[in-house]
Every structure is written in C-alpha cells, then in structure tokens.
Tab-separated table of C-alpha atoms in Angstrom:
chain	number	residue	atom	x	y	z
A	1319	MET	CA	-20.585	-9.618	-6.436
A	1320	PHE	CA	-22.046	-12.154	-4.062
A	1321	ALA	CA	-25.706	-12.616	-3.274
A	1322	ALA	CA	-25.064	-12.422	0.486
A	1323	ASP	CA	-23.831	-8.820	0.268
A	1324	THR	CA	-26.407	-6.337	1.536
A	1325	HIS	CA	-26.839	-2.624	2.146
A	1326	ARG	CA	-29.286	-0.358	3.971
A	1327	ALA	CA	-32.792	-0.357	2.521
A	1328	GLN	CA	-32.762	3.451	2.551
A	1329	ARG	CA	-30.894	3.421	-0.758
A	1330	ILE	CA	-33.703	1.485	-2.437
A	1331	SER	CA	-36.165	4.070	-1.149
A	1332	ARG	CA	-34.089	6.897	-2.623
A	1333	LEU	CA	-33.891	5.224	-6.041
A	1334	LEU	CA	-37.615	4.534	-6.040
A	1335	ARG	CA	-38.172	8.209	-5.360
A	1336	VAL	CA	-35.950	9.097	-8.308
A	1337	GLY	CA	-37.841	6.680	-10.531
A	1338	THR	CA	-41.240	8.081	-9.620
A	1339	GLU	CA	-39.986	11.643	-10.150
A	1340	HIS	CA	-39.259	10.584	-13.731
A	1341	GLY	CA	-42.722	9.150	-14.237
A	1342	LEU	CA	-42.056	5.491	-13.429
A	1343	ASP	CA	-44.492	3.416	-11.381
A	1344	ARG	CA	-43.188	2.630	-7.890
A	1345	ALA	CA	-45.156	-0.601	-7.465
A	1346	THR	CA	-43.918	-1.897	-10.825
A	1347	LEU	CA	-40.293	-1.130	-9.970
A	1348	LEU	CA	-40.611	-2.924	-6.633
A	1349	ARG	CA	-42.210	-5.930	-8.280
A	1350	GLN	CA	-39.439	-6.097	-10.893
A	1351	ILE	CA	-36.783	-6.414	-8.189
A	1352	ASP	CA	-38.889	-8.743	-6.045
A	1353	LEU	CA	-39.193	-6.470	-3.010
A	1354	SER	CA	-42.210	-5.247	-1.080
A	1355	GLU	CA	-42.983	-1.997	0.702
A	1356	ASP	CA	-42.737	-3.813	4.036
A	1357	GLN	CA	-39.175	-4.896	3.240
A	1358	ILE	CA	-37.965	-1.358	2.655
A	1359	ARG	CA	-40.176	0.571	5.097
A	1360	ASP	CA	-37.674	0.252	7.934
A	1361	PRO	CA	-34.665	2.389	6.920
A	1362	ASP	CA	-32.383	0.199	9.034
A	1363	SER	CA	-33.381	-3.028	7.286
A	1364	ARG	CA	-31.030	-4.486	4.702
A	1365	VAL	CA	-31.540	-5.703	1.153
A	1366	PRO	CA	-29.235	-7.561	-1.282
A	1367	VAL	CA	-26.870	-5.299	-3.197
A	1368	VAL	CA	-27.754	-7.142	-6.400
A	1369	LYS	CA	-31.328	-5.835	-6.182
A	1370	THR	CA	-30.063	-2.244	-6.199
A	1371	LEU	CA	-28.089	-2.876	-9.377
A	1372	ARG	CA	-31.186	-4.434	-10.880
A	1373	LEU	CA	-33.247	-1.382	-9.901
A	1374	TRP	CA	-30.670	0.968	-11.379
A	1375	ARG	CA	-30.842	-1.048	-14.622
A	1376	ARG	CA	-34.641	-0.799	-14.702
A	1377	ILE	CA	-34.507	2.960	-14.207
A	1378	ALA	CA	-31.714	3.423	-16.764
A	1379	ASN	CA	-33.664	1.481	-19.382
A	1380	GLN	CA	-36.521	3.989	-19.121
A	1381	VAL	CA	-34.814	7.256	-18.164
A	1382	THR	CA	-32.257	8.114	-20.852
A	1383	ASP	CA	-30.132	10.529	-18.845
A	1384	PRO	CA	-26.455	9.500	-18.648
A	1385	ASP	CA	-25.887	11.954	-15.771
A	1386	LEU	CA	-28.669	10.575	-13.582
A	1387	GLY	CA	-26.231	8.917	-11.168
A	1388	LEU	CA	-24.435	12.231	-10.644
A	1389	GLU	CA	-27.740	13.946	-9.940
A	1390	VAL	CA	-28.831	11.258	-7.456
A	1391	GLY	CA	-25.515	11.416	-5.587
A	1392	SER	CA	-25.759	15.190	-5.284
A	1393	THR	CA	-29.030	14.899	-3.342
A	1394	LEU	CA	-27.726	12.495	-0.674
A	1395	GLU	CA	-28.125	13.668	2.917
A	1396	ILE	CA	-25.695	12.257	5.448
A	1397	ARG	CA	-28.472	11.202	7.865
A	1398	GLU	CA	-29.658	8.720	5.230
A	1399	THR	CA	-26.543	6.618	5.850
A	1400	GLY	CA	-27.699	5.809	9.409
A	1401	VAL	CA	-25.416	5.535	12.417
A	1402	VAL	CA	-22.315	5.868	10.232
A	1403	GLY	CA	-23.584	9.208	8.964
A	1404	TYR	CA	-24.247	10.472	12.473
A	1405	ALA	CA	-20.766	9.381	13.582
A	1406	MET	CA	-19.375	11.286	10.602
A	1407	MET	CA	-21.381	14.412	11.435
A	1408	HIS	CA	-19.985	14.646	14.954
A	1409	SER	CA	-16.328	13.802	14.252
A	1410	ASP	CA	-13.893	16.592	15.010
A	1411	THR	CA	-12.392	16.924	11.514
A	1412	LEU	CA	-13.080	15.744	8.000
A	1413	LEU	CA	-10.168	13.317	8.404
A	1414	GLY	CA	-11.923	11.732	11.383
A	1415	ASP	CA	-15.095	11.664	9.317
A	1416	ILE	CA	-13.453	9.818	6.407
A	1417	THR	CA	-11.626	7.447	8.767
A	1418	ARG	CA	-15.014	6.347	10.083
A	1419	VAL	CA	-16.327	5.919	6.542
A	1420	VAL	CA	-13.467	3.509	5.855
A	1421	ARG	CA	-13.965	1.634	9.128
A	1422	PHE	CA	-17.743	1.256	8.921
A	1423	ALA	CA	-18.419	1.346	5.173
A	1424	LYS	CA	-19.862	-2.168	5.237
A	1425	LEU	CA	-22.724	-0.952	7.410
A	1426	ILE	CA	-23.781	1.223	4.483
A	1427	ASN	CA	-22.899	-1.315	1.794
A	1428	GLN	CA	-21.506	-4.705	2.716
A	1429	ARG	CA	-19.574	-4.875	-0.526
A	1430	ALA	CA	-17.706	-1.620	0.180
A	1431	ASP	CA	-13.985	-1.945	0.860
A	1432	LEU	CA	-12.128	1.375	1.109
A	1433	LYS	CA	-8.563	2.474	1.736
A	1434	LEU	CA	-7.376	5.926	2.874
A	1435	GLU	CA	-3.799	6.883	2.006
A	1436	ASP	CA	-1.728	9.960	2.915
A	1437	LEU	CA	0.043	11.210	-0.238
A	1438	GLY	CA	1.664	14.245	1.373
A	1439	ASN	CA	-0.199	17.304	0.172
A	1440	ARG	CA	-3.377	15.298	-0.402
A	1441	TRP	CA	-5.209	12.183	0.784
A	1442	ARG	CA	-6.563	9.415	-1.451
A	1443	LEU	CA	-9.775	7.500	-0.660
A	1444	GLU	CA	-9.840	4.472	-2.950
A	1445	ALA	CA	-12.355	1.698	-3.557
A	1446	LEU	CA	-10.523	-1.632	-3.418
A	1447	ASN	CA	-13.393	-3.638	-4.916
A	1448	ARG	CA	-14.235	-3.099	-8.558
A	1449	PRO	CA	-17.938	-2.815	-9.375
A	1450	LEU	CA	-19.391	-5.838	-11.131
A	1451	PHE	CA	-20.177	-3.659	-14.164
A	1452	PRO	CA	-17.445	-0.961	-14.245
A	1453	ASP	CA	-18.819	0.599	-17.451
A	1454	PHE	CA	-22.307	1.029	-15.966
A	1455	ARG	CA	-21.939	4.633	-14.909
A	1456	LEU	CA	-24.983	5.370	-12.804
A	1457	PRO	CA	-24.254	3.587	-9.479
A	1458	VAL	CA	-20.552	4.510	-9.732
A	1459	ASP	CA	-21.409	8.185	-10.212
A	1460	GLU	CA	-23.959	8.024	-7.398
A	1461	GLY	CA	-21.381	6.675	-4.965
A	1462	ILE	CA	-18.598	9.125	-5.784
A	1463	VAL	CA	-20.764	12.248	-5.829
A	1464	GLY	CA	-22.686	11.015	-2.769
A	1465	LEU	CA	-19.460	10.839	-0.749
A	1466	MET	CA	-18.418	14.334	-1.806
A	1467	THR	CA	-21.894	15.632	-0.952
A	1468	CYS	CA	-21.607	14.165	2.564
A	1469	PHE	CA	-18.090	15.547	3.056
A	1470	ARG	CA	-19.295	19.028	2.140
A	1471	GLU	CA	-22.236	18.714	4.493
A	1472	VAL	CA	-20.133	17.850	7.537
A	1473	VAL	CA	-17.722	20.766	7.076
A	1474	GLY	CA	-20.433	23.194	5.988
A	1475	ARG	CA	-18.693	24.511	2.902
A	1476	GLN	CA	-17.829	23.712	-0.688
A	1477	ILE	CA	-14.821	21.422	-1.141
A	1478	VAL	CA	-13.292	20.867	-4.569
A	1479	PRO	CA	-11.386	17.550	-4.729
A	1480	ALA	CA	-7.805	17.439	-5.939
A	1481	GLY	CA	-8.800	14.607	-8.251
A	1482	VAL	CA	-11.631	12.186	-8.955
A	1483	PHE	CA	-11.020	8.870	-10.700
A	1484	PHE	CA	-13.620	6.945	-12.687
A	1485	LEU	CA	-13.293	3.430	-14.085
A	1486	TYR	CA	-15.288	4.108	-17.225
A	1487	PRO	CA	-14.139	5.945	-20.383
A	1488	GLN	CA	-14.617	9.699	-20.635
A	1489	PRO	CA	-18.217	10.427	-21.664
A	1490	GLU	CA	-19.111	12.774	-24.487
A	1491	SER	CA	-20.100	15.504	-22.014
A	1492	THR	CA	-18.460	16.077	-18.627
A	1493	LYS	CA	-20.230	19.361	-17.873
A	1494	LEU	CA	-22.073	18.051	-14.807
A	1495	HIS	CA	-18.979	16.136	-13.641
A	1496	ARG	CA	-17.037	19.417	-13.599
A	1497	GLN	CA	-19.902	21.313	-12.009
A	1498	LEU	CA	-20.119	18.856	-9.094
A	1499	LEU	CA	-16.503	17.716	-8.799
A	1500	GLY	CA	-14.230	20.309	-10.380
A	1501	ASN	CA	-11.748	19.885	-13.195
A	1502	GLY	CA	-9.480	17.195	-11.729
A	1503	LEU	CA	-11.275	14.390	-13.559
A	1504	HIS	CA	-9.593	11.165	-14.622
A	1505	PHE	CA	-11.323	8.481	-16.671
A	1506	ASP	CA	-10.349	4.887	-17.522
A	1507	ALA	CA	-8.658	4.826	-14.114
A	1508	PRO	CA	-7.553	1.479	-12.586
A	1509	ALA	CA	-9.646	2.162	-9.451
A	1510	ALA	CA	-12.430	4.508	-8.396
A	1511	ALA	CA	-11.012	7.114	-6.021
A	1512	ILE	CA	-11.313	10.622	-4.594
A	1513	GLU	CA	-8.265	12.711	-3.701
A	1514	LEU	CA	-8.670	15.630	-1.283
A	1515	TRP	CA	-6.181	18.382	-0.481
A	1516	SER	CA	-4.661	18.104	2.994
A	1517	ARG	CA	-5.858	21.629	3.823
A	1518	ASP	CA	-9.445	20.453	3.229
A	1519	ILE	CA	-9.218	17.103	4.964
A	1520	GLU	CA	-8.014	18.848	8.134
A	1521	SER	CA	-11.117	21.082	8.185
A	1522	PRO	CA	-13.196	21.046	11.406
A	1523	THR	CA	-16.760	19.772	11.188
A	1524	VAL	CA	-19.714	22.016	11.987
A	1525	ALA	CA	-21.190	19.688	14.637
A	1526	ALA	CA	-18.154	18.196	16.394
A	1527	ASP	CA	-19.024	16.362	19.615
A	1528	VAL	CA	-16.337	14.071	21.019
A	1529	GLY	CA	-18.590	12.382	23.587
A	1530	LEU	CA	-21.398	11.719	21.143
A	1531	THR	CA	-18.942	10.491	18.508
A	1532	ARG	CA	-17.491	7.991	20.987
A	1533	TYR	CA	-20.949	6.594	21.689
A	1534	LEU	CA	-21.872	6.438	17.990
A	1535	VAL	CA	-18.611	4.695	17.094
A	1536	GLU	CA	-19.239	2.063	19.764
A	1537	LEU	CA	-22.770	1.570	18.444
A	1538	ALA	CA	-21.517	1.312	14.868
A	1539	GLN	CA	-18.990	-1.332	15.925
A	1540	VAL	CA	-21.729	-3.376	17.601
A	1541	LEU	CA	-23.831	-3.200	14.435
A	1542	LEU	CA	-20.847	-4.087	12.272
A	1543	ASP	CA	-20.119	-7.134	14.412
A	1544	THR	CA	-23.709	-8.348	13.966
A	1545	LEU	CA	-23.582	-8.298	10.158
A	1546	PRO	CA	-23.787	-11.796	8.690
A	1547	LYS	CA	-20.316	-13.104	8.047
A	1548	THR	CA	-19.609	-13.648	4.371
A	1549	GLU	CA	-17.422	-16.369	2.926
A	1550	SER	CA	-13.683	-15.929	3.074
A	1551	TYR	CA	-11.943	-14.591	-0.005
A	1552	ALA	CA	-10.122	-17.913	-0.305
A	1553	ASP	CA	-13.492	-19.708	-0.484
A	1554	ARG	CA	-14.762	-17.219	-3.035
A	1555	LEU	CA	-11.619	-17.700	-5.079
A	1556	ARG	CA	-12.077	-21.479	-5.034
A	1557	GLN	CA	-15.695	-21.216	-6.158
A	1558	THR	CA	-14.802	-18.848	-8.975
A	1559	LEU	CA	-11.707	-20.742	-10.064
A	1560	TRP	CA	-13.015	-24.299	-10.237
A	1561	PRO	CA	-15.386	-23.890	-13.229
A	1562	LEU	CA	-12.610	-22.120	-15.166
A	1563	LEU	CA	-9.746	-24.563	-14.634
A	1564	SER	CA	-10.683	-26.858	-17.511
A	1565	GLU	CA	-9.887	-23.968	-19.886
A	1566	GLY	CA	-6.420	-23.525	-18.354
A	1567	LEU	CA	-5.250	-21.748	-15.223
A	1568	PRO	CA	-6.424	-18.115	-15.291
A	1569	THR	CA	-4.020	-15.358	-14.266
A	1570	ILE	CA	-4.641	-13.608	-10.965
A	1571	GLN	CA	-5.703	-10.536	-12.949
A	1572	GLU	CA	-8.312	-12.573	-14.855
A	1573	ILE	CA	-9.685	-14.318	-11.781
A	1574	ALA	CA	-9.779	-11.072	-9.772
A	1575	SER	CA	-11.810	-9.490	-12.567
A	1576	GLU	CA	-14.249	-12.427	-12.406
A	1577	MET	CA	-14.604	-11.747	-8.677
A	1578	ALA	CA	-15.145	-8.008	-9.307
A	1579	LEU	CA	-11.903	-7.146	-7.493
A	1580	SER	CA	-8.579	-5.660	-8.459
A	1581	SER	CA	-5.692	-8.149	-8.368
A	1582	ARG	CA	-4.023	-6.027	-5.695
A	1583	SER	CA	-7.128	-6.152	-3.501
A	1584	LEU	CA	-7.468	-9.922	-3.956
A	1585	GLN	CA	-3.830	-10.481	-3.033
A	1586	ARG	CA	-4.168	-8.260	0.039
A	1587	ARG	CA	-7.301	-10.038	1.241
A	1588	LEU	CA	-5.698	-13.445	0.772
A	1589	ARG	CA	-2.645	-12.316	2.775
A	1590	GLU	CA	-4.983	-11.236	5.582
A	1591	GLU	CA	-6.324	-14.809	5.563
A	1592	ASP	CA	-2.759	-16.203	5.739
A	1593	THR	CA	-2.840	-17.667	2.252
A	1594	SER	CA	-2.050	-16.695	-1.338
A	1595	PHE	CA	-3.359	-17.181	-4.848
A	1596	ALA	CA	-0.795	-19.924	-5.531
A	1597	GLU	CA	-1.638	-21.766	-2.292
A	1598	VAL	CA	-5.380	-21.699	-2.985
A	1599	VAL	CA	-4.842	-22.956	-6.539
A	1600	ASP	CA	-2.524	-25.726	-5.384
A	1601	THR	CA	-4.853	-26.903	-2.601
A	1602	LEU	CA	-7.887	-26.838	-4.904
A	1603	ARG	CA	-6.086	-28.855	-7.570
A	1604	HIS	CA	-4.946	-31.411	-4.978
A	1605	GLU	CA	-8.454	-31.870	-3.561
A	1606	LYS	CA	-10.091	-32.096	-6.993
A	1607	ALA	CA	-7.432	-34.492	-8.270
A	1608	GLN	CA	-8.220	-36.909	-5.442
A	1609	LEU	CA	-11.903	-36.674	-6.306
A	1610	LEU	CA	-11.586	-36.980	-10.090
A	1611	LEU	CA	-9.227	-39.940	-9.920
A	1612	ARG	CA	-12.014	-41.911	-8.266
A	1613	ASP	CA	-13.842	-41.870	-11.592
A	1614	PRO	CA	-12.492	-44.789	-13.673
A	1615	ASN	CA	-14.090	-43.336	-16.810
A	1616	LEU	CA	-11.618	-40.437	-16.799
A	1617	ALA	CA	-8.123	-41.047	-18.158
A	1618	VAL	CA	-5.330	-39.681	-15.981
A	1619	TYR	CA	-4.332	-37.161	-18.635
A	1620	GLU	CA	-7.983	-35.958	-18.766
A	1621	VAL	CA	-7.912	-35.353	-15.020
A	1622	GLY	CA	-4.828	-33.201	-15.566
A	1623	TYR	CA	-6.544	-31.168	-18.256
A	1624	LEU	CA	-9.626	-30.647	-16.057
A	1625	LEU	CA	-7.306	-29.217	-13.401
A	1626	GLY	CA	-5.806	-26.720	-15.835
A	1627	TYR	CA	-2.571	-28.554	-16.680
A	1628	SER	CA	-1.769	-28.324	-20.389
A	1629	ASP	CA	1.106	-30.795	-20.039
A	1630	PRO	CA	0.422	-34.236	-18.443
A	1631	SER	CA	3.976	-34.411	-17.097
A	1632	THR	CA	3.408	-31.221	-15.078
A	1633	PHE	CA	0.326	-32.793	-13.499
A	1634	HIS	CA	2.276	-35.968	-12.681
A	1635	ARG	CA	5.041	-33.964	-10.956
A	1636	ALA	CA	2.493	-31.979	-8.938
A	1637	PHE	CA	0.684	-35.153	-7.877
A	1638	ARG	CA	3.906	-36.805	-6.740
A	1639	ARG	CA	4.604	-33.746	-4.613
A	1640	TRP	CA	1.125	-34.023	-3.042
A	1641	GLU	CA	0.883	-37.764	-2.509
A	1642	GLY	CA	4.364	-39.176	-2.941
A	1643	THR	CA	3.174	-41.441	-5.741
A	1644	SER	CA	1.900	-41.258	-9.320
A	1645	PRO	CA	-1.768	-40.547	-10.084
A	1646	LEU	CA	-2.053	-43.955	-11.759
A	1647	ARG	CA	-0.840	-45.796	-8.650
A	1648	PHE	CA	-3.040	-43.625	-6.440
A	1649	ARG	CA	-6.078	-44.624	-8.542
A	1650	ALA	CA	-5.106	-48.289	-8.394
A	1651	GLN	CA	-4.890	-48.153	-4.606
A	1652	LEU	CA	-8.309	-46.471	-4.426
A	1653	LEU	CA	-9.980	-49.011	-6.693
A	1654	SER	CA	-8.379	-51.972	-4.917
C-alpha cells in the first residue's frame, strides 16, 4: 500500500456508524485515525486508504465479531459509491454494470485494480492487487459482500455467485458466508475473486437508462482523470527493492508480496510501462553501483554485495557490460 492512495470519505462515515452502533465513541475513533468531521463531511472528499485500515483495526480490537466485515458489506447501498454507483444503476445489464466497476474502480478506491474475464458459462471478477494484510478478514469481507450487495440491487433480485474466493484460511464458522454468498466458497485462494453465472451477468437492470448512463460515464471519466497521479509501478518497485538488495536479490514473488501485489499483476503493470522486473533490477543496480563506487571507504566487493551479488565475479561482469570497464578502473577515473 502507498500513502498516496485514497478512497471516498463515505466509507469512513459508514465504518464510524458501525463503530458507534457497537458502543464505540465516534470522536475517539476519528481522533485515533487523525481525521476530523470536516474532512469526512463531504461524501465526495477523499481520504488515505491507510486510515481506513487503521479504523478497521481500531474497531476490530474492540468489537470481537469475526463476521463484522460480512455484515458491513451486506448493508452497502450503491448510491454510497458516488457517480460510479449511479452509472452502475443505469447500465442496461449487469455485465455493463460490472464493466463500469472495473473501469472506474479507482474512483471508489484508488488502490483497486480489477479484471473481468469470460470463462464460458461464468464470468470472473478478480482483484489484481493483494491487500496489505491478506489475513485481516474484515475489509476483505466488506469488499466482496459489498460488491455482491450492489449487484443484487441493480438487478432487483437475489443472485447466488458461482464461486467466491477468499485469500485467508477457512474460518471456524462459515454460516454467514454461506447465508450471504452461497455454498461456492473457496479459501486460501491465490486472489480474491467473485465468479457469476453467465445467465445472471446478462440480467437487465431495473433502472436502465442509456442516455443517463452515457452522461454519467463521461462524468466518471472526467473525475478519474483528475485523480492525483501515483508513482509508476517501476518507481514503486525500485523503492521497495533497494533496501532489500543487500540481503540478496529477492524473487519477483517476494518483491510483489512486499508491494502487496501478485507477481502476475506486477509483471502485467510493468509490461504496460514498457519495462520488466529484470530491466528495473538491472537499471537500479547500474545507477547504485555508480553512486556507491564514489565512496572510497567501500571495497569493490562490498559494493557488489550491497547490490545483491553474492559472487564478486558476477558483479564485475555486469559492470563491464554497463560501462565497458572494471569497477576498479571506473573508481580510479572518478577519483582522478
């Protein structure tokens, strides 16, 4: 997770309401996450995602109900998601609805990154980003059940998913899971996902309005374009990788986990930026090697170790490829 990621303040308001319903003090909860009433009064204002996780933690520490996230998700009303929700409401079919969720998810939560895939007799909506704390059930449950609650609202009837996939291990009781989501439950899954039968995803919505949807989609795109631009995934990879290199080069699976992503998602995002994991690693090592070799107190072999090379000869070969000379000669030229 990155501090720049934000979501609509409406979610904070909903969680505060849940907390107070369980006897917690609203003002204390706000103070603990360093927010004020003014900051969340406007439902279209945005707050850092990290503050929501912190609020969930505060509530979970005082309300010992493992199913609380499921309960919160089941109370979500689509209008609370803002312009995206209204665009969903007036799409012609549930498929159009979900397509707009994928396209504009970052307006609801800037960290959201979703993929919709046609599997033949069913469709799979998958979260490409892993949550920072996959075993912390409450916000994961809230998100999954909240989506299903919205889908049911737009078509005006009960929909039972073909399958629902959770990252965390199967809890002792899944009674409420089954009550809200049916029996197609999968735990310890590699990614959070919802699968819907094709017959359901083709359902018409109860408030379809092509003209209004077109306007709302245009408005949503304008709002999406005005969101603050976050760092590239290559930059994020560099920032995450550099402190770890001295312990050896992490695998892409390890570094993706540090970035709260799946390795597949990280690779896809890097391809979209016309680079790759290997290219980012190589460029970072080259840049840092030039910097570290300026320090005469570091032996050349120590520079190699700091860059994640366990064998000095491997570092020497890489440096010759970068600069056409040895690291020792490069240092001599710098110091002369």
